[in-house]
Tab-separated table of C-alpha atoms and ligand atoms in Angstrom:
chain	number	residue	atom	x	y	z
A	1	UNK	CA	191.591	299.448	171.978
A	2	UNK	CA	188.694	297.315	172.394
A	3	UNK	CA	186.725	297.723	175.433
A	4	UNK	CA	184.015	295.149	174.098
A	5	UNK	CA	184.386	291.455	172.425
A	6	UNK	CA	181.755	289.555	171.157
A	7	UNK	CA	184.768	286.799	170.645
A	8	UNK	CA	185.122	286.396	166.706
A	9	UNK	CA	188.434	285.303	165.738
A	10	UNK	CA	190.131	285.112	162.613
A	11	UNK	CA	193.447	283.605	161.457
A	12	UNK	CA	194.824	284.959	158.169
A	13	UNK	CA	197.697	283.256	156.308
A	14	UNK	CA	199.161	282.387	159.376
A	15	UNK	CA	202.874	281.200	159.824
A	16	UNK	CA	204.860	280.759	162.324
A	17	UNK	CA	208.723	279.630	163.510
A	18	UNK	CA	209.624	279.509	166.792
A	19	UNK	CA	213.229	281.261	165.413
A	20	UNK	CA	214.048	282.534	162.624
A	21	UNK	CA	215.980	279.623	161.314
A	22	UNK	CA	213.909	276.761	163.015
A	23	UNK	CA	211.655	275.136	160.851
A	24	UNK	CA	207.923	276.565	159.830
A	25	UNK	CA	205.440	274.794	162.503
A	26	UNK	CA	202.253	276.553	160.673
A	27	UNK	CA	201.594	277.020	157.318
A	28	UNK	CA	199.623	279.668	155.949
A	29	UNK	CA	196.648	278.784	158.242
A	30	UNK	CA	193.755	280.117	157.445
A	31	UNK	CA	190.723	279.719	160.664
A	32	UNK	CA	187.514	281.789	161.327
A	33	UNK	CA	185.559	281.095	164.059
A	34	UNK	CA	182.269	283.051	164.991
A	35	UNK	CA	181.600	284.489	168.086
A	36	UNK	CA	180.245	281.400	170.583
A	37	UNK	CA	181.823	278.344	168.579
A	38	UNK	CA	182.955	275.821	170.830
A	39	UNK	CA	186.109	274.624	168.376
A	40	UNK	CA	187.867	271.189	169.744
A	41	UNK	CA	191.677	270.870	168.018
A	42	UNK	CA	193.007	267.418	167.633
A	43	UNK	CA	195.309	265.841	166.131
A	44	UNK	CA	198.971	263.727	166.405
A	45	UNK	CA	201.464	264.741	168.793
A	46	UNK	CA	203.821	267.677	167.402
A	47	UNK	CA	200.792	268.316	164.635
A	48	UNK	CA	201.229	271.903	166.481
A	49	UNK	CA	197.867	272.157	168.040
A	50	UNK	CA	199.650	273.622	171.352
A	51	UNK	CA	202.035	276.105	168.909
A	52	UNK	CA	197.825	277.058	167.090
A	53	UNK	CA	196.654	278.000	170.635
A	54	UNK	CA	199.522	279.878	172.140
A	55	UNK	CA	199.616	281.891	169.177
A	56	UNK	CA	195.965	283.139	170.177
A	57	UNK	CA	197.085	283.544	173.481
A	58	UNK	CA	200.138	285.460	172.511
A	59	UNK	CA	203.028	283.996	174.253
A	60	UNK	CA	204.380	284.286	170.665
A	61	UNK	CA	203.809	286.987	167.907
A	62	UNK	CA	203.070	285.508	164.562
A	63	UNK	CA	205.571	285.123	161.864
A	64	UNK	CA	203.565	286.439	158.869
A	65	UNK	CA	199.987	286.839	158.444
A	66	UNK	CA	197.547	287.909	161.378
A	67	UNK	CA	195.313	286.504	164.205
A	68	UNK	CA	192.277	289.221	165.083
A	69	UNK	CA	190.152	289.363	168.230
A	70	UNK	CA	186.745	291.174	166.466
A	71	UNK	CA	188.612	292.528	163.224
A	72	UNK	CA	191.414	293.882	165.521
A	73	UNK	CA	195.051	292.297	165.075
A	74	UNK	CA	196.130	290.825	168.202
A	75	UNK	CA	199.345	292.897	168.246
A	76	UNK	CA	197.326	296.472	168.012
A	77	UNK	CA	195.435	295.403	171.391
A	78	UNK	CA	197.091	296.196	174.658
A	79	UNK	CA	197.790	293.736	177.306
A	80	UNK	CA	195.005	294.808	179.442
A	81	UNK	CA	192.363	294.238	176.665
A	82	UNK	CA	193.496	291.373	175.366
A	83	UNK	CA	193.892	289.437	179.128
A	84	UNK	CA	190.823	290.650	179.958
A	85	UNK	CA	188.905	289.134	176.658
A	86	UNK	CA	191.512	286.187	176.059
A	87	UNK	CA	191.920	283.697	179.107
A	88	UNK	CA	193.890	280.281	178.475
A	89	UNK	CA	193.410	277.436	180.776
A	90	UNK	CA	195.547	274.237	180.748
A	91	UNK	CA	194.398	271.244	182.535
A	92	UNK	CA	197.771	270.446	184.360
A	93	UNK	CA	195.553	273.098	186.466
A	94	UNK	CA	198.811	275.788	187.337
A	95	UNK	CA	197.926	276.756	191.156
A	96	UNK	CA	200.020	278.423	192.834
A	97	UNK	CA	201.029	278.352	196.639
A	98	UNK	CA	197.992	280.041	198.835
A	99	UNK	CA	194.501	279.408	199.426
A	100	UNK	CA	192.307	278.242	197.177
A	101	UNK	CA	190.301	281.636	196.936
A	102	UNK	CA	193.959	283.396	196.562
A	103	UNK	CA	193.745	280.631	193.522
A	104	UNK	CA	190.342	281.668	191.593
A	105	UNK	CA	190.451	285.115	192.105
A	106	UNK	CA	193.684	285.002	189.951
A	107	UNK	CA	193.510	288.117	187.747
A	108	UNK	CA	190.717	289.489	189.711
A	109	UNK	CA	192.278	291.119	192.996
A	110	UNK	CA	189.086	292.450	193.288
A	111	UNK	CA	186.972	289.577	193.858
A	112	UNK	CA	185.155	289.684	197.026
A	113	UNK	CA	184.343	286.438	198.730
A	114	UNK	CA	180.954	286.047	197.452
A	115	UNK	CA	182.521	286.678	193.859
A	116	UNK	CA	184.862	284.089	194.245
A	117	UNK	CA	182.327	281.066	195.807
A	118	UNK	CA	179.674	282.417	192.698
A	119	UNK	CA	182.397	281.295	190.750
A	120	UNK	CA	182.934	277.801	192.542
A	121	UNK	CA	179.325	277.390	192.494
A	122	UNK	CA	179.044	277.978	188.813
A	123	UNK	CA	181.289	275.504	187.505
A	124	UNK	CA	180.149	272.676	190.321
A	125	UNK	CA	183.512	273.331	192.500
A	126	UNK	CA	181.485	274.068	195.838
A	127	UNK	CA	180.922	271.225	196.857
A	128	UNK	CA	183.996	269.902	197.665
A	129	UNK	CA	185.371	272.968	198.930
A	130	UNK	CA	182.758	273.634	201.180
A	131	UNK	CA	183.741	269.941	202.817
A	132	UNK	CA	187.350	270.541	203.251
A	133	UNK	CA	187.639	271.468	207.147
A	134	UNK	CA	189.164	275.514	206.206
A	135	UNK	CA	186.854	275.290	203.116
A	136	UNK	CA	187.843	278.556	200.830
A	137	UNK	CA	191.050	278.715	203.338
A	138	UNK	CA	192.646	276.047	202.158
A	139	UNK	CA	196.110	276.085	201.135
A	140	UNK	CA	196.123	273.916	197.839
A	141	UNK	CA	199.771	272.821	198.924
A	142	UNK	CA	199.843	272.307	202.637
A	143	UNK	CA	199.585	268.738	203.925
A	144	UNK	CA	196.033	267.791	203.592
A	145	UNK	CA	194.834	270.461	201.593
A	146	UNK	CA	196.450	268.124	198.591
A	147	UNK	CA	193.457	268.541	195.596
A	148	UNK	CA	193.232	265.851	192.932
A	149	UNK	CA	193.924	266.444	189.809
A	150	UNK	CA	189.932	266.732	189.016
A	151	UNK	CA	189.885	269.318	192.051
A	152	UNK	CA	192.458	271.526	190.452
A	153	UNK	CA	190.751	271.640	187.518
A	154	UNK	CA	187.605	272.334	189.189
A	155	UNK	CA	189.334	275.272	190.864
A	156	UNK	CA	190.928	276.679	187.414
A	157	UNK	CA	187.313	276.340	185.942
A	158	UNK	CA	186.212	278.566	188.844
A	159	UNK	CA	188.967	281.380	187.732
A	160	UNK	CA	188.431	281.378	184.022
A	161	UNK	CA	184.756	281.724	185.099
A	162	UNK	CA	185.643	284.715	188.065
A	163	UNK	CA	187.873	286.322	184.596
A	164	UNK	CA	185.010	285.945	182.407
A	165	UNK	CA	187.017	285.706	179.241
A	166	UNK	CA	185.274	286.066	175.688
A	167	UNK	CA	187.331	283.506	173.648
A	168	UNK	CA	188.421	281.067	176.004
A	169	UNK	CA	191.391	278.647	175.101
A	170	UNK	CA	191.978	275.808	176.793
A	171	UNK	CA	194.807	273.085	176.286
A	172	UNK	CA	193.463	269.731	178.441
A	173	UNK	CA	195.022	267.381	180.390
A	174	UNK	CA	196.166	263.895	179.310
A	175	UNK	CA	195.827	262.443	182.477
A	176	UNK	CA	192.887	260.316	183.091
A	177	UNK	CA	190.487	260.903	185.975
A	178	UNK	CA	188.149	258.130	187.884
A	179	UNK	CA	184.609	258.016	186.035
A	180	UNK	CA	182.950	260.823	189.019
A	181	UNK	CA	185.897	263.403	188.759
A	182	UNK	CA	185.777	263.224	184.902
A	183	UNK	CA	182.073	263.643	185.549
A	184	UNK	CA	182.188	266.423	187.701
A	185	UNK	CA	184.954	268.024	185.440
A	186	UNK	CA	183.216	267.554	182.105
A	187	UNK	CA	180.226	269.554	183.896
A	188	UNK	CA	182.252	272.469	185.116
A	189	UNK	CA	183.659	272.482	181.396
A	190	UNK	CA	180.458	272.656	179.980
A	191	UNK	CA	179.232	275.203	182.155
A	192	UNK	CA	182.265	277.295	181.603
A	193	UNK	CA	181.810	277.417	178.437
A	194	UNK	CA	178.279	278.912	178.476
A	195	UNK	CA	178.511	280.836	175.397
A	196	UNK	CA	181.493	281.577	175.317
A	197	UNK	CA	184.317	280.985	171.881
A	198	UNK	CA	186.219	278.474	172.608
A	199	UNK	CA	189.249	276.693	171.097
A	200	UNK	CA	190.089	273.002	173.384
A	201	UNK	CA	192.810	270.933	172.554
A	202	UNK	CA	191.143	267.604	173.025
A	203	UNK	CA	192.292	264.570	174.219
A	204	UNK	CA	188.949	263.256	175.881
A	205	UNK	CA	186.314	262.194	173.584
A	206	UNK	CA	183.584	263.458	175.567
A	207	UNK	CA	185.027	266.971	174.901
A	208	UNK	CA	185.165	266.245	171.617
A	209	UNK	CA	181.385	265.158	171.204
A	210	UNK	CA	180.198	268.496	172.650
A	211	UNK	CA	182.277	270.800	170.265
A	212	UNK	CA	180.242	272.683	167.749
A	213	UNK	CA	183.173	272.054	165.187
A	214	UNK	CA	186.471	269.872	165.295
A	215	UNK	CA	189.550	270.618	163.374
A	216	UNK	CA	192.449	268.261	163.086
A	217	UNK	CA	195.249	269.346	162.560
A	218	UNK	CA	198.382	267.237	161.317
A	219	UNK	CA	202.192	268.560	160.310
A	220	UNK	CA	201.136	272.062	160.934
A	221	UNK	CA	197.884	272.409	158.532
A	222	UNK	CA	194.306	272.253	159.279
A	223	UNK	CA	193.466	268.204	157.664
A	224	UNK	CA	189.825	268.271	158.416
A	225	UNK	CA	187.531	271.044	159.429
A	226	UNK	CA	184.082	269.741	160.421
A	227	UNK	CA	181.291	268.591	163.041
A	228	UNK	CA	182.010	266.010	165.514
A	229	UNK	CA	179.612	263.673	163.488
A	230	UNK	CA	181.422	264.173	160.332
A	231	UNK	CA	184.445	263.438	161.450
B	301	ATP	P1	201.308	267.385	171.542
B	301	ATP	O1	200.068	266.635	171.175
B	301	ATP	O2	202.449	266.460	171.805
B	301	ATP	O3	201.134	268.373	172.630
B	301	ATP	P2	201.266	269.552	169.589
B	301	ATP	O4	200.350	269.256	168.457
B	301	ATP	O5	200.774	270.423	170.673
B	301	ATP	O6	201.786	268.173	170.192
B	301	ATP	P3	203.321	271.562	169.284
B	301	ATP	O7	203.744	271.602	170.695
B	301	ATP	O8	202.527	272.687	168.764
B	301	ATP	O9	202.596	270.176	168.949
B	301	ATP	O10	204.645	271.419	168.411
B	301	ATP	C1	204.662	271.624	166.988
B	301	ATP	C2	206.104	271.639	166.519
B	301	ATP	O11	206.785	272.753	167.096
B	301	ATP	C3	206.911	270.409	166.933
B	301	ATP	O12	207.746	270.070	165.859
B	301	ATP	C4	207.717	270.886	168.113
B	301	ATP	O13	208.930	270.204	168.193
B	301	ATP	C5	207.945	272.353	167.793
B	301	ATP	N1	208.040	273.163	169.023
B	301	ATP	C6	207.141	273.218	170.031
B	301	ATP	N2	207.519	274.079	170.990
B	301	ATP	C7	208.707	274.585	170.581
B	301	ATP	C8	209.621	275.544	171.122
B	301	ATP	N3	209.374	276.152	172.289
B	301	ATP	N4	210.736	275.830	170.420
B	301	ATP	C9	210.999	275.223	169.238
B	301	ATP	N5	210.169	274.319	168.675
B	301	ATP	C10	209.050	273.995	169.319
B	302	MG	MG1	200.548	270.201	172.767
């Protein structure tokens, strides 16, 4: 068990196969990352950036090696611990059918409504909540309560932040946004991150610049492992 995490992760001779007679997608990756690091992951498509991050998040079990959350393999952690300290976010912003408080207190049935607008307010999401006509009421699918794509980011910033993760993974969108939603959503990324660990698969440069460390990673190996200004 590990009722505290100060976020330090460690990859060890990592390897993985999605089956046991598919092909290897990692190689022996080796990838220590203190506690805080903001850690952007790019590379070319199928490089296995996406494979790197779910691994951390545990939809899959590694083949061989070991992936530890503060010394302690990932598989000797139960679920409880390891949602609780390990949150993943992606970007195509997954919200499901209710209101958009139902939406950031995701995880945390707890949450009681001042919780959940802290949260808003923390990542800049408030605003435009606040002006919808049923605010926190809104139902993120119903006719007119339609968000953006920048909005529904804005509202899964607001639940990582509620679920107050330690290493926080996050796999970003493609899409492009208009110059004030990518604004407004590189601010609620930054402030998300706080001090948090974090491992982003990049695709804007912007996220890129403000990463303590970037690794690329091509044909299922780490390439390059340095600062955004070496690289
Ligand atoms: P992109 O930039 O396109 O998202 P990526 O770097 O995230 O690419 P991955 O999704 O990690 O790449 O894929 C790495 C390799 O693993 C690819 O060869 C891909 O075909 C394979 N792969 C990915 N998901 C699966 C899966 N569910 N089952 C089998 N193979 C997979
Ligand atoms: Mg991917």
């Amino acid at each position: 068990p590990l009722p505290q995490s100060t976020g330090r992760v460690d990859l060890d001779g990592v390897t993985f196969r999605y089956t046991p007679d598919s092909p290897e997608v990692l190689h022996r990756t080796d990838l220590h990352i203190p506690s805080g690091q903001t850690v952007a992951v790019v590379g070319r498509t199928g490089a296995g950036k996406s494979t790197l991050v779910k691994l951390l998040a545990r939809f899959y079990d590694v083949t061989d090696g070991a992936i530890r959350l503060d010394g302690v393999d990932l598989r000797e952690l139960s679920q409880v611990d390891r949602n609780r300290h390990i949150a993943m976010v992606t970007q195509e912003a997954f919200l499901f059918s209710g209101t958009i408080a139902e939406n950031i207190a995701l995880g945390r049935p707890d949450a009681s409504a001042e919780d959940i607008a802290a949260a808003a307010r923390a990542v800049g999401a408030d605003r435009f909540i606040e002006a919808l006509p049923e605010g926190y009421d809104t139902d993120v699918n119903k006719r007119g309560g339609r968000l953006s794509a920048g909005q529904r980011q804005l509202v899964s910033f607001a639940r990582a932040f509620l679920a107050d993760p330690t290493v926080l993974i996050l796999d970003e969108a493609t899409s492009s946004l208009d110059m004030p939603s990518e604004q407004l959503v590189q601010q609620g990324l930054q402030r998300l991150l706080g001090s948090r660990t974090a491992l982003i698969i990049a695709h804007r440069l912007s996220t890129v610049a403000v990463a303590d460390r970037v690794l690329v990673v091509d044909d299922g190996r780490i390439i390059e492992d340095g600062s955004p200004q070496e690289l």
